[in-house]
mmCIF file of C-alpha atoms in Angstrom:
data_model
loop_
_atom_site.group_PDB
_atom_site.id
_atom_site.type_symbol
_atom_site.label_atom_id
_atom_site.label_comp_id
_atom_site.label_asym_id
_atom_site.label_seq_id
_atom_site.Cartn_x
_atom_site.Cartn_y
_atom_site.Cartn_z
ATOM 1 C CA MET A 23 -40.907 -109.961 -11.836
ATOM 2 C CA GLN A 24 -38.173 -108.690 -14.655
ATOM 3 C CA ASN A 25 -34.433 -107.316 -13.444
ATOM 4 C CA THR A 26 -34.608 -103.847 -13.388
ATOM 5 C CA ARG A 27 -30.827 -103.015 -11.823
ATOM 6 C CA PRO A 28 -28.129 -101.714 -14.562
ATOM 7 C CA GLU A 29 -25.590 -104.353 -15.509
ATOM 8 C CA GLN A 30 -22.438 -104.132 -13.956
ATOM 9 C CA ARG A 31 -18.905 -104.371 -15.163
ATOM 10 C CA THR A 32 -14.915 -104.069 -12.904
ATOM 11 C CA ILE A 33 -13.364 -100.835 -14.725
ATOM 12 C CA ARG A 34 -9.371 -100.452 -13.601
ATOM 13 C CA PHE A 35 -8.499 -96.753 -11.543
ATOM 14 C CA HIS A 36 -5.621 -95.859 -12.446
ATOM 15 C CA VAL A 37 -5.410 -93.058 -9.888
ATOM 16 C CA SER A 38 -2.515 -91.102 -9.470
ATOM 17 C CA ARG A 39 -1.531 -90.168 -5.911
ATOM 18 C CA PHE A 40 0.852 -88.099 -3.757
ATOM 19 C CA HIS A 41 1.595 -86.463 -0.389
ATOM 20 C CA PRO A 42 3.836 -83.964 -0.555
ATOM 21 C CA GLU A 43 4.731 -83.973 3.159
ATOM 22 C CA ASN A 44 6.071 -87.819 3.187
ATOM 23 C CA GLU A 45 6.673 -88.737 -0.847
ATOM 24 C CA ARG A 46 8.929 -87.471 -3.196
ATOM 25 C CA GLY A 47 7.006 -87.561 -7.276
ATOM 26 C CA PRO A 48 3.531 -88.851 -7.709
ATOM 27 C CA TYR A 49 2.849 -92.617 -8.846
ATOM 28 C CA VAL A 50 0.109 -94.677 -9.218
ATOM 29 C CA GLN A 51 -2.565 -96.670 -7.323
ATOM 30 C CA SER A 52 -4.628 -99.585 -8.882
ATOM 31 C CA TYR A 53 -8.009 -99.917 -7.892
ATOM 32 C CA GLU A 54 -10.562 -101.990 -9.308
ATOM 33 C CA VAL A 55 -13.968 -100.553 -8.723
ATOM 34 C CA PRO A 56 -17.544 -102.284 -10.050
ATOM 35 C CA VAL A 57 -19.701 -99.830 -12.366
ATOM 36 C CA HIS A 58 -22.916 -99.788 -13.459
ATOM 37 C CA GLU A 59 -23.887 -97.668 -16.061
ATOM 38 C CA GLY A 60 -24.665 -94.088 -16.124
ATOM 39 C CA MET A 61 -22.323 -94.340 -12.840
ATOM 40 C CA THR A 62 -19.749 -90.666 -13.018
ATOM 41 C CA VAL A 63 -15.675 -91.212 -12.213
ATOM 42 C CA LEU A 64 -16.879 -89.162 -9.230
ATOM 43 C CA ASP A 65 -18.584 -91.897 -7.791
ATOM 44 C CA GLY A 66 -16.064 -94.521 -8.518
ATOM 45 C CA LEU A 67 -13.561 -91.623 -6.699
ATOM 46 C CA HIS A 68 -16.595 -91.616 -3.960
ATOM 47 C CA SER A 69 -17.059 -95.857 -4.234
ATOM 48 C CA ILE A 70 -13.105 -96.347 -4.045
ATOM 49 C CA LYS A 71 -13.366 -94.357 -1.042
ATOM 50 C CA ASP A 72 -15.745 -95.890 1.052
ATOM 51 C CA ASN A 73 -15.342 -98.769 0.327
ATOM 52 C CA LEU A 74 -11.028 -99.460 -1.368
ATOM 53 C CA ASP A 75 -8.711 -97.099 0.010
ATOM 54 C CA SER A 76 -10.045 -93.973 2.543
ATOM 55 C CA THR A 77 -6.910 -91.975 1.812
ATOM 56 C CA LEU A 78 -7.554 -91.088 -1.347
ATOM 57 C CA VAL A 79 -7.998 -87.641 -2.167
ATOM 58 C CA TRP A 80 -9.698 -85.275 -4.396
ATOM 59 C CA ARG A 81 -12.234 -81.514 -4.247
ATOM 60 C CA SER A 82 -15.627 -82.105 -5.659
ATOM 61 C CA SER A 83 -18.517 -79.651 -4.428
ATOM 62 C CA CYS A 84 -22.015 -79.056 -6.284
ATOM 63 C CA ARG A 85 -21.167 -82.560 -8.299
ATOM 64 C CA MET A 86 -23.038 -81.754 -10.459
ATOM 65 C CA GLY A 87 -20.899 -80.091 -13.751
ATOM 66 C CA VAL A 88 -21.373 -76.334 -11.601
ATOM 67 C CA CYS A 89 -18.764 -75.249 -9.274
ATOM 68 C CA GLY A 90 -16.398 -76.415 -11.398
ATOM 69 C CA SER A 91 -14.261 -78.566 -8.327
ATOM 70 C CA CYS A 92 -13.092 -81.500 -9.590
ATOM 71 C CA GLY A 93 -11.877 -80.984 -12.245
ATOM 72 C CA MET A 94 -9.398 -84.136 -13.203
ATOM 73 C CA LEU A 95 -6.851 -85.599 -15.538
ATOM 74 C CA LEU A 96 -9.726 -88.495 -17.322
ATOM 75 C CA ASN A 97 -8.080 -90.809 -19.884
ATOM 76 C CA GLY A 98 -6.005 -88.231 -20.509
ATOM 77 C CA ARG A 99 -7.518 -85.325 -20.988
ATOM 78 C CA PRO A 100 -9.194 -82.755 -18.727
ATOM 79 C CA GLY A 101 -12.643 -83.130 -17.827
ATOM 80 C CA LEU A 102 -15.555 -82.995 -14.833
ATOM 81 C CA ALA A 103 -14.916 -86.468 -12.482
ATOM 82 C CA CYS A 104 -18.908 -85.233 -11.621
ATOM 83 C CA THR A 105 -20.175 -85.406 -16.041
ATOM 84 C CA THR A 106 -17.806 -88.329 -17.436
ATOM 85 C CA GLN A 107 -19.741 -91.526 -17.248
ATOM 86 C CA ILE A 108 -17.415 -94.390 -16.732
ATOM 87 C CA LEU A 109 -18.830 -95.985 -19.287
ATOM 88 C CA LYS A 110 -18.454 -93.470 -21.854
ATOM 89 C CA ILE A 111 -14.700 -93.883 -20.997
ATOM 90 C CA ALA A 112 -12.905 -96.652 -20.662
ATOM 91 C CA LYS A 113 -13.973 -100.233 -21.645
ATOM 92 C CA THR A 114 -11.209 -102.512 -19.272
ATOM 93 C CA ASP A 115 -9.356 -99.393 -17.215
ATOM 94 C CA LEU A 116 -9.321 -96.225 -16.503
ATOM 95 C CA SER A 117 -6.657 -93.549 -15.556
ATOM 96 C CA VAL A 118 -8.177 -90.345 -12.984
ATOM 97 C CA GLY A 119 -4.995 -88.461 -12.133
ATOM 98 C CA PRO A 120 -4.546 -83.434 -11.417
ATOM 99 C CA LEU A 121 -5.178 -81.197 -14.400
ATOM 100 C CA PRO A 122 -1.110 -80.690 -15.693
ATOM 101 C CA ASN A 123 -0.540 -77.485 -15.418
ATOM 102 C CA PHE A 124 -0.952 -77.130 -11.472
ATOM 103 C CA ALA A 125 1.625 -77.607 -8.259
ATOM 104 C CA ILE A 126 -0.671 -80.646 -6.643
ATOM 105 C CA ILE A 127 -2.139 -80.152 -3.537
ATOM 106 C CA ARG A 128 -2.096 -83.276 -2.634
ATOM 107 C CA ASP A 129 -3.678 -86.532 -4.886
ATOM 108 C CA LEU A 130 -6.338 -85.298 -7.134
ATOM 109 C CA VAL A 131 -6.090 -81.709 -5.325
ATOM 110 C CA PRO A 132 -4.596 -79.737 -8.220
ATOM 111 C CA ASP A 133 -3.493 -75.396 -7.046
ATOM 112 C CA LEU A 134 -5.199 -73.035 -8.471
ATOM 113 C CA SER A 135 -3.828 -70.511 -7.594
ATOM 114 C CA SER A 136 -2.234 -69.178 -10.074
ATOM 115 C CA MET A 137 -4.797 -69.519 -11.743
ATOM 116 C CA PHE A 138 -6.957 -67.318 -9.425
ATOM 117 C CA ASP A 139 -4.490 -64.989 -9.301
ATOM 118 C CA LYS A 140 -3.902 -64.559 -13.488
ATOM 119 C CA HIS A 141 -7.261 -64.484 -12.919
ATOM 120 C CA ARG A 142 -7.640 -61.225 -11.208
ATOM 121 C CA LEU A 143 -4.761 -59.306 -12.701
ATOM 122 C CA VAL A 144 -6.938 -59.556 -16.597
ATOM 123 C CA HIS A 145 -9.804 -56.865 -13.663
ATOM 124 C CA PRO A 146 -12.832 -59.207 -14.124
ATOM 125 C CA TYR A 147 -15.398 -57.404 -13.051
ATOM 126 C CA VAL A 148 -17.656 -54.885 -14.823
ATOM 127 C CA ILE A 149 -15.714 -51.121 -15.309
ATOM 128 C CA ARG A 150 -16.684 -47.528 -14.665
ATOM 129 C CA ALA A 151 -15.794 -44.140 -14.996
ATOM 130 C CA ASP A 152 -18.946 -43.287 -12.294
ATOM 131 C CA GLU A 153 -17.790 -45.521 -10.267
ATOM 132 C CA ALA A 154 -20.510 -44.500 -7.499
ATOM 133 C CA GLU A 155 -22.509 -46.489 -10.093
ATOM 134 C CA ILE A 156 -21.059 -49.556 -9.359
ATOM 135 C CA HIS A 157 -21.582 -49.895 -5.366
ATOM 136 C CA ASP A 158 -24.990 -48.125 -5.249
ATOM 137 C CA PRO A 159 -26.503 -48.033 -8.533
ATOM 138 C CA SER A 160 -29.585 -45.205 -9.214
ATOM 139 C CA GLY A 161 -31.383 -47.554 -12.259
ATOM 140 C CA GLU A 162 -30.503 -50.023 -15.195
ATOM 141 C CA PHE A 163 -27.813 -49.660 -17.601
ATOM 142 C CA TYR A 164 -29.538 -50.094 -20.711
ATOM 143 C CA GLN A 165 -28.422 -53.464 -23.080
ATOM 144 C CA SER A 166 -29.578 -54.909 -26.001
ATOM 145 C CA ALA A 167 -29.984 -58.656 -26.487
ATOM 146 C CA GLU A 168 -27.995 -58.290 -29.010
ATOM 147 C CA GLU A 169 -24.768 -56.720 -27.466
ATOM 148 C CA LEU A 170 -25.628 -59.691 -24.785
ATOM 149 C CA GLU A 171 -25.087 -62.458 -27.283
ATOM 150 C CA HIS A 172 -21.890 -60.660 -27.964
ATOM 151 C CA TYR A 173 -20.273 -61.892 -24.974
ATOM 152 C CA LEU A 174 -22.263 -64.339 -23.182
ATOM 153 C CA GLN A 175 -21.306 -67.407 -23.345
ATOM 154 C CA PHE A 176 -17.669 -66.752 -22.208
ATOM 155 C CA THR A 177 -20.267 -66.180 -18.577
ATOM 156 C CA TYR A 178 -21.169 -70.527 -18.747
ATOM 157 C CA CYS A 179 -16.961 -70.516 -18.044
ATOM 158 C CA ILE A 180 -16.789 -72.635 -14.614
ATOM 159 C CA LYS A 181 -12.976 -71.645 -13.362
ATOM 160 C CA CYS A 182 -12.760 -75.147 -13.431
ATOM 161 C CA GLY A 183 -9.065 -75.349 -15.333
ATOM 162 C CA CYS A 184 -9.480 -77.561 -17.548
ATOM 163 C CA CYS A 185 -8.846 -75.521 -20.327
ATOM 164 C CA MET A 186 -5.966 -74.143 -19.040
ATOM 165 C CA ALA A 187 -4.928 -78.315 -18.339
ATOM 166 C CA ALA A 188 -4.980 -78.532 -22.123
ATOM 167 C CA CYS A 189 -2.981 -76.143 -23.134
ATOM 168 C CA PRO A 190 0.697 -76.310 -24.458
ATOM 169 C CA THR A 191 1.406 -72.562 -24.436
ATOM 170 C CA LEU A 192 0.407 -72.612 -20.372
ATOM 171 C CA ALA A 193 2.463 -76.158 -20.556
ATOM 172 C CA THR A 194 6.187 -74.514 -21.378
ATOM 173 C CA ASP A 195 5.243 -71.324 -20.195
ATOM 174 C CA ALA A 196 3.912 -70.213 -16.429
ATOM 175 C CA ARG A 197 4.409 -67.772 -17.191
ATOM 176 C CA TYR A 198 1.110 -67.380 -20.306
ATOM 177 C CA LEU A 199 -2.311 -65.996 -18.884
ATOM 178 C CA GLY A 200 -3.865 -68.692 -20.298
ATOM 179 C CA PRO A 201 -7.045 -69.135 -21.378
ATOM 180 C CA MET A 202 -8.880 -68.997 -18.425
ATOM 181 C CA PRO A 203 -8.408 -65.099 -17.837
ATOM 182 C CA LEU A 204 -7.370 -64.359 -21.676
ATOM 183 C CA THR A 205 -11.793 -65.115 -21.733
ATOM 184 C CA ALA A 206 -12.724 -63.179 -18.657
ATOM 185 C CA ALA A 207 -10.782 -60.393 -19.802
ATOM 186 C CA GLU A 208 -12.563 -60.718 -23.359
ATOM 187 C CA ARG A 209 -15.694 -61.374 -21.478
ATOM 188 C CA TYR A 210 -15.513 -57.892 -19.966
ATOM 189 C CA ASN A 211 -14.265 -55.924 -23.030
ATOM 190 C CA ALA A 212 -17.659 -56.912 -25.138
ATOM 191 C CA ASP A 213 -19.760 -56.057 -22.635
ATOM 192 C CA THR A 214 -20.922 -52.570 -23.772
ATOM 193 C CA ARG A 215 -21.476 -51.357 -20.192
ATOM 194 C CA ASP A 216 -18.018 -51.563 -19.314
ATOM 195 C CA GLY A 217 -15.062 -48.960 -20.233
ATOM 196 C CA GLY A 218 -12.391 -50.948 -18.615
ATOM 197 C CA GLN A 219 -10.967 -51.827 -21.913
ATOM 198 C CA ARG A 220 -7.569 -50.141 -21.559
ATOM 199 C CA GLU A 221 -6.675 -51.246 -18.359
ATOM 200 C CA ARG A 222 -7.306 -54.756 -18.738
ATOM 201 C CA ALA A 223 -5.001 -53.964 -23.001
ATOM 202 C CA GLN A 224 -2.058 -53.553 -19.829
ATOM 203 C CA VAL A 225 -2.147 -57.282 -19.336
ATOM 204 C CA THR A 226 -3.507 -58.558 -21.699
ATOM 205 C CA GLY A 227 -1.821 -56.940 -24.393
ATOM 206 C CA SER A 228 1.461 -57.590 -22.967
ATOM 207 C CA SER A 229 4.255 -60.797 -24.262
ATOM 208 C CA ARG A 230 1.718 -62.292 -21.726
ATOM 209 C CA GLY A 231 -0.545 -62.186 -23.182
ATOM 210 C CA ALA A 232 -3.220 -62.677 -25.855
ATOM 211 C CA ILE A 233 -0.054 -62.710 -28.459
ATOM 212 C CA ARG A 234 0.913 -65.637 -26.826
ATOM 213 C CA CYS A 235 -1.911 -68.295 -27.693
ATOM 214 C CA HIS A 236 -0.951 -70.784 -31.051
ATOM 215 C CA TYR A 237 -4.746 -71.419 -31.381
ATOM 216 C CA ALA A 238 -4.043 -75.472 -31.389
ATOM 217 C CA GLY A 239 -7.293 -74.999 -30.073
ATOM 218 C CA GLU A 240 -7.325 -77.686 -26.912
ATOM 219 C CA CYS A 241 -9.101 -75.148 -24.732
ATOM 220 C CA SER A 242 -11.888 -74.732 -26.577
ATOM 221 C CA ARG A 243 -12.152 -78.680 -27.107
ATOM 222 C CA VAL A 244 -11.729 -79.378 -23.697
ATOM 223 C CA CYS A 245 -14.419 -77.172 -22.183
ATOM 224 C CA PRO A 246 -16.986 -79.326 -19.565
ATOM 225 C CA LYS A 247 -19.457 -75.820 -20.641
ATOM 226 C CA GLY A 248 -19.022 -75.631 -23.862
ATOM 227 C CA VAL A 249 -17.521 -71.505 -24.051
ATOM 228 C CA ASP A 250 -15.245 -70.845 -26.654
ATOM 229 C CA PRO A 251 -11.785 -69.869 -25.547
ATOM 230 C CA ALA A 252 -9.968 -69.655 -27.944
ATOM 231 C CA LYS A 253 -12.614 -68.031 -29.398
ATOM 232 C CA ALA A 254 -12.035 -65.353 -26.912
ATOM 233 C CA VAL A 255 -9.085 -64.993 -27.318
ATOM 234 C CA GLN A 256 -8.704 -64.175 -30.484
ATOM 235 C CA LEU A 257 -11.626 -61.996 -29.491
ATOM 236 C CA LEU A 258 -8.932 -59.911 -27.504
ATOM 237 C CA LYS A 259 -6.286 -60.034 -30.191
ATOM 238 C CA ARG A 260 -7.513 -58.239 -32.449
ATOM 239 C CA ARG A 261 -10.040 -55.807 -30.729
ATOM 240 C CA LEU A 262 -6.279 -55.543 -29.446
ATOM 241 C CA VAL A 263 -4.940 -54.553 -33.467
ATOM 242 C CA LEU A 264 -7.365 -52.685 -33.916
ATOM 243 C CA ASP A 265 -7.106 -50.043 -30.623
ATOM 244 C CA TYR A 266 -3.651 -49.785 -32.008
ATOM 245 C CA LEU A 267 -4.351 -48.614 -35.121
ATOM 246 C CA HIS A 268 -7.840 -47.320 -34.198
ATOM 247 C CA LEU A 269 -9.804 -48.260 -35.866
ATOM 248 C CA ALA A 270 -11.791 -49.644 -33.562
ATOM 249 C CA ARG A 271 -15.244 -48.354 -33.425
ATOM 250 C CA LYS A 272 -15.525 -45.639 -30.336
ATOM 251 C CA SER A 273 -18.066 -46.004 -28.310
ATOM 252 C CA GLU A 274 -19.024 -45.445 -24.121
ATOM 253 C CA PRO A 275 -20.288 -47.695 -22.146
ATOM 254 C CA CYS A 276 -23.782 -46.911 -22.397
ATOM 255 C CA LYS A 277 -26.671 -45.778 -20.428
ATOM 256 C CA LYS A 278 -28.552 -46.138 -18.285
ATOM 257 C CA LEU A 279 -32.364 -46.218 -18.926
ATOM 258 C CA LYS A 280 -33.840 -42.847 -19.406
ATOM 259 C CA GLY A 281 -37.766 -41.985 -19.647
ATOM 260 C CA GLU A 282 -40.379 -42.103 -17.274
ATOM 261 C CA GLY A 283 -40.353 -45.847 -15.089
ATOM 262 C CA SER A 284 -36.890 -46.236 -16.452
ATOM 263 C CA GLY A 285 -33.304 -44.572 -14.837
ATOM 264 C CA SER A 286 -34.059 -45.768 -11.840
ATOM 265 C CA VAL A 287 -35.509 -48.723 -9.283
ATOM 266 C CA MET A 288 -38.155 -49.511 -10.665
ATOM 267 C CA PRO A 289 -40.579 -48.763 -7.715
ATOM 268 C CA LYS A 290 -42.600 -51.800 -7.784
ATOM 269 C CA ILE A 291 -39.264 -54.395 -7.212
ATOM 270 C CA ALA A 292 -39.646 -55.638 -3.429
ATOM 271 C CA THR A 293 -36.888 -54.464 -1.350
ATOM 272 C CA ALA A 294 -34.070 -57.157 -0.319
ATOM 273 C CA PRO A 295 -35.298 -58.076 3.483
ATOM 274 C CA ALA A 296 -33.737 -57.140 6.183
ATOM 275 C CA HIS A 297 -30.177 -59.915 6.858
ATOM 276 C CA THR A 298 -31.071 -62.413 9.824
ATOM 277 C CA VAL A 299 -27.425 -62.970 10.249
ATOM 278 C CA GLU A 300 -24.669 -60.428 11.054
ATOM 279 C CA ALA A 301 -22.028 -60.425 8.320
ATOM 280 C CA ARG A 302 -18.758 -62.302 10.167
ATOM 281 C CA LYS A 303 -15.768 -59.691 9.922
ATOM 282 C CA GLU A 304 -13.584 -62.752 8.607
ATOM 283 C CA PRO A 305 -9.619 -62.632 10.190
ATOM 284 C CA GLU A 306 -7.402 -60.318 8.777
ATOM 285 C CA ASN A 307 -4.651 -62.817 8.423
ATOM 286 C CA LEU A 308 -6.967 -65.106 6.093
ATOM 287 C CA LEU A 309 -5.498 -63.928 2.698
ATOM 288 C CA GLN A 310 -2.256 -63.381 3.897
ATOM 289 C CA HIS A 311 -1.833 -67.536 5.613
ATOM 290 C CA SER A 312 -3.373 -69.384 1.997
ATOM 291 C CA SER A 313 -1.013 -67.107 0.100
ATOM 292 C CA SER A 314 2.250 -68.629 1.895
ATOM 293 C CA ALA A 315 1.350 -72.404 2.357
ATOM 294 C CA THR A 316 3.591 -73.897 1.160
ATOM 295 C CA ILE A 317 2.518 -75.692 -2.560
ATOM 296 C CA HIS A 318 4.965 -78.655 -3.277
ATOM 297 C CA ARG A 319 5.553 -79.675 -6.833
ATOM 298 C CA PRO A 320 6.909 -83.305 -8.180
ATOM 299 C CA MET B 42 1.095 -54.033 -24.696
ATOM 300 C CA LYS B 43 3.579 -52.810 -26.416
ATOM 301 C CA ALA B 44 4.326 -56.580 -26.952
ATOM 302 C CA ALA B 45 0.967 -56.459 -29.259
ATOM 303 C CA ARG B 46 2.217 -52.928 -30.927
ATOM 304 C CA LEU B 47 5.184 -55.072 -31.873
ATOM 305 C CA TRP B 48 3.402 -58.147 -32.836
ATOM 306 C CA THR B 49 0.412 -55.687 -35.066
ATOM 307 C CA TRP B 50 3.948 -54.760 -37.013
ATOM 308 C CA HIS B 51 4.844 -58.593 -36.866
ATOM 309 C CA MET B 52 2.028 -59.440 -38.519
ATOM 310 C CA ALA B 53 1.416 -56.002 -40.993
ATOM 311 C CA ALA B 54 4.695 -56.992 -42.447
ATOM 312 C CA GLY B 55 4.139 -59.516 -43.054
ATOM 313 C CA VAL B 56 0.835 -58.946 -45.698
ATOM 314 C CA VAL B 57 3.606 -56.453 -47.011
ATOM 315 C CA LEU B 58 5.851 -58.907 -47.570
ATOM 316 C CA PHE B 59 3.386 -61.149 -49.320
ATOM 317 C CA PHE B 60 1.947 -58.241 -51.762
ATOM 318 C CA VAL B 61 6.131 -57.577 -52.275
ATOM 319 C CA LEU B 62 7.389 -60.603 -52.757
ATOM 320 C CA GLY B 63 4.190 -61.229 -54.880
ATOM 321 C CA LEU B 64 6.161 -58.873 -57.376
ATOM 322 C CA HIS B 65 9.558 -59.801 -56.492
ATOM 323 C CA MET B 66 9.141 -63.176 -58.166
ATOM 324 C CA GLY B 67 6.444 -61.960 -60.909
ATOM 325 C CA ILE B 68 9.863 -59.345 -61.964
ATOM 326 C CA MET B 69 12.104 -61.824 -61.921
ATOM 327 C CA HIS B 70 10.224 -65.042 -63.139
ATOM 328 C CA LEU B 71 7.717 -63.721 -65.834
ATOM 329 C CA GLY B 72 10.030 -61.993 -67.384
ATOM 330 C CA GLU B 73 10.431 -63.764 -70.689
ATOM 331 C CA ILE B 74 6.299 -62.903 -71.622
ATOM 332 C CA GLY B 75 6.499 -59.816 -69.763
ATOM 333 C CA HIS B 76 9.266 -57.806 -70.072
ATOM 334 C CA TRP B 77 9.033 -56.111 -66.545
ATOM 335 C CA PHE B 78 11.422 -53.250 -65.884
ATOM 336 C CA ALA B 79 13.601 -56.322 -67.714
ATOM 337 C CA PRO B 80 14.074 -54.519 -71.728
ATOM 338 C CA TYR B 81 17.785 -56.301 -72.533
ATOM 339 C CA GLY B 82 16.476 -59.482 -73.784
ATOM 340 C CA ASN B 83 14.974 -62.585 -71.667
ATOM 341 C CA LEU B 84 16.803 -63.296 -68.966
ATOM 342 C CA ALA B 85 15.012 -60.615 -66.279
ATOM 343 C CA VAL B 86 18.292 -61.389 -63.505
ATOM 344 C CA SER B 87 20.930 -60.338 -66.502
ATOM 345 C CA ILE B 88 23.973 -58.039 -65.408
ATOM 346 C CA ALA B 89 22.087 -55.588 -67.993
ATOM 347 C CA ASN B 90 18.428 -55.693 -66.714
ATOM 348 C CA SER B 91 19.717 -55.524 -63.173
ATOM 349 C CA ARG B 92 22.134 -52.621 -63.935
ATOM 350 C CA PHE B 93 18.280 -50.520 -65.475
ATOM 351 C CA ARG B 94 16.341 -51.628 -62.352
ATOM 352 C CA ASP B 95 19.742 -50.374 -60.119
ATOM 353 C CA GLY B 96 19.103 -47.124 -61.639
ATOM 354 C CA MET B 97 15.753 -46.977 -60.938
ATOM 355 C CA LEU B 98 15.135 -44.426 -57.431
ATOM 356 C CA THR B 99 12.384 -46.516 -57.073
ATOM 357 C CA PHE B 100 13.482 -50.299 -56.686
ATOM 358 C CA THR B 101 16.666 -49.294 -54.692
ATOM 359 C CA VAL B 102 13.716 -48.350 -52.351
ATOM 360 C CA GLY B 103 11.974 -50.644 -53.167
ATOM 361 C CA TYR B 104 14.897 -53.762 -51.966
ATOM 362 C CA ILE B 105 15.888 -51.221 -48.797
ATOM 363 C CA ALA B 106 12.167 -51.225 -47.224
ATOM 364 C CA LEU B 107 11.510 -55.105 -48.248
ATOM 365 C CA LEU B 108 15.580 -56.044 -46.947
ATOM 366 C CA ALA B 109 14.263 -54.055 -43.770
ATOM 367 C CA ILE B 110 10.107 -54.957 -43.610
ATOM 368 C CA GLY B 111 11.780 -58.796 -44.004
ATOM 369 C CA LEU B 112 14.433 -58.672 -41.648
ATOM 370 C CA PHE B 113 12.185 -57.283 -38.929
ATOM 371 C CA HIS B 114 8.869 -60.007 -40.201
ATOM 372 C CA GLY B 115 12.253 -62.876 -39.818
ATOM 373 C CA LEU B 116 13.645 -61.292 -37.007
ATOM 374 C CA TYR B 117 10.964 -61.530 -34.582
ATOM 375 C CA GLY B 118 9.934 -64.416 -35.221
ATOM 376 C CA LEU B 119 12.513 -65.835 -34.750
ATOM 377 C CA ARG B 120 12.107 -64.091 -31.701
ATOM 378 C CA THR B 121 9.320 -65.379 -30.876
ATOM 379 C CA MET B 122 10.051 -68.575 -30.430
ATOM 380 C CA LEU B 123 13.883 -68.381 -29.094
ATOM 381 C CA LEU B 124 11.384 -67.048 -26.385
ATOM 382 C CA GLU B 125 8.957 -70.055 -26.951
ATOM 383 C CA LEU B 126 11.662 -71.498 -24.744
ATOM 384 C CA THR B 127 10.473 -70.090 -21.181
ATOM 385 C CA LEU B 128 14.496 -68.152 -20.434
ATOM 386 C CA ARG B 129 15.515 -65.980 -17.808
ATOM 387 C CA PRO B 130 14.364 -62.201 -17.987
ATOM 388 C CA ALA B 131 18.418 -61.316 -18.653
ATOM 389 C CA MET B 132 18.413 -64.191 -21.400
ATOM 390 C CA GLU B 133 15.473 -62.367 -22.646
ATOM 391 C CA LYS B 134 16.174 -59.422 -22.839
ATOM 392 C CA ALA B 135 20.375 -60.432 -23.790
ATOM 393 C CA ILE B 136 18.481 -62.589 -27.556
ATOM 394 C CA THR B 137 16.238 -58.570 -28.191
ATOM 395 C CA VAL B 138 19.082 -57.061 -28.734
ATOM 396 C CA PHE B 139 21.407 -58.953 -29.822
ATOM 397 C CA LEU B 140 18.973 -59.624 -32.736
ATOM 398 C CA LEU B 141 18.191 -55.905 -32.691
ATOM 399 C CA ILE B 142 21.400 -54.773 -33.513
ATOM 400 C CA LEU B 143 22.190 -57.585 -36.553
ATOM 401 C CA GLY B 144 18.996 -56.957 -37.777
ATOM 402 C CA ILE B 145 20.255 -52.983 -37.935
ATOM 403 C CA GLY B 146 23.240 -53.770 -38.667
ATOM 404 C CA LEU B 147 21.630 -55.897 -41.513
ATOM 405 C CA VAL B 148 19.455 -53.349 -43.309
ATOM 406 C CA GLY B 149 22.133 -51.007 -42.680
ATOM 407 C CA LEU B 150 25.039 -52.748 -45.488
ATOM 408 C CA GLY B 151 22.142 -54.461 -47.517
ATOM 409 C CA THR B 152 21.328 -50.140 -47.868
ATOM 410 C CA TRP B 153 24.725 -49.596 -48.325
ATOM 411 C CA ALA B 154 24.993 -52.038 -50.982
ATOM 412 C CA ALA B 155 21.775 -50.915 -53.007
ATOM 413 C CA VAL B 156 23.079 -47.367 -52.659
ATOM 414 C CA ALA B 157 25.488 -48.235 -54.177
ATOM 415 C CA ALA B 158 24.299 -50.329 -56.458
ATOM 416 C CA HIS B 159 22.496 -47.718 -57.834
ATOM 417 C CA GLY B 160 25.704 -45.325 -58.113
ATOM 418 C CA VAL B 161 26.996 -47.612 -60.224
ATOM 419 C CA ALA B 162 24.308 -47.968 -62.838
ATOM 420 C CA LEU B 163 24.166 -44.001 -62.334
ATOM 421 C CA ALA B 164 27.931 -43.534 -63.483
ATOM 422 C CA GLY B 165 27.843 -46.924 -66.062
ATOM 423 C CA VAL B 166 24.652 -44.955 -67.816
ATOM 424 C CA LYS B 167 26.406 -41.570 -67.905
ATOM 425 C CA GLY B 168 29.085 -43.674 -69.240
#
């Protein structure tokens, strides 16, 4: 009977290690890992942890390129460890490091809190004057397929931080908002249900906002989900200029559908089942605790 | 938002400079062919032709506008490059104020020179 087991090869993993409480700076540790075709970098890291060094630390969750947890620097290029096959990027050696432009929590775990702080600044949610409708909707808002197309690709962002790690502007100026928050801002600005462009412009139009982008385009090149953050930033620039010159097309946030069967919750839609578990109240000091955690930079 | 406004003006100044400098190049370097605003001989930059243009109010206003727009575009660009160095906010403010004063000073000096040249040219015409 023919052996269908894929051919194995040994790849030398050069992994960046750093324990901020015990060490002064990152160093590289090498491991020889038997690799076969189809094996991802994440599989390789699991192999190291299981067989060679149980102290290696990284962050991962879904293993299918959806959660955005395992963003790493793979052979000098930011990418997801779970969707990058080892033999596609390495012949004999593979360097694995934490995402640059972020502080390191430990080994391959970057501290993404700076990115999420900036993300929060751009108000990444639908803003409307009729706020009650957001929290307790009484019907549907009309949005055509063409209108959806304007921002659809930006919704694919999984906040992995690869674009932030690749951005040369962010590498020299940590105050720059960066591609991910700006893409999120454009995603909501382009949404016809939204009316918060002016509110977001206070942040995106600041000296650390969209105009800081030099259009290197690296963010779009490394995005594992095929999003084009560089395009989003250029669209934001155009939006800022046209708004200032009063040349932007006047538009109101879209209205609720009118007519029979529209503008109200459809009667045939089943109501959601009752909660089986009572919602747990988060401890009040949780946020304070996480924000005050000391992060050691190398 | 203020930053975005200044950046918009910077871009607009670039577009204006593109056309005005094109006009300037045309007048200065195609004088032998076109004799645009250069009625005295083939050399557009000769004293006589320069005085002829200096005597026209349109040119005086044009010189001042070109200087102001060019300085704004150039100094704003320089400021952007300096601010790329990720300086402290106080230093950034000092650079902004210094370049603003420098720009206003240079526009003032250029305006004085253009107006003086206009006066000299008109005095020459009147004899």
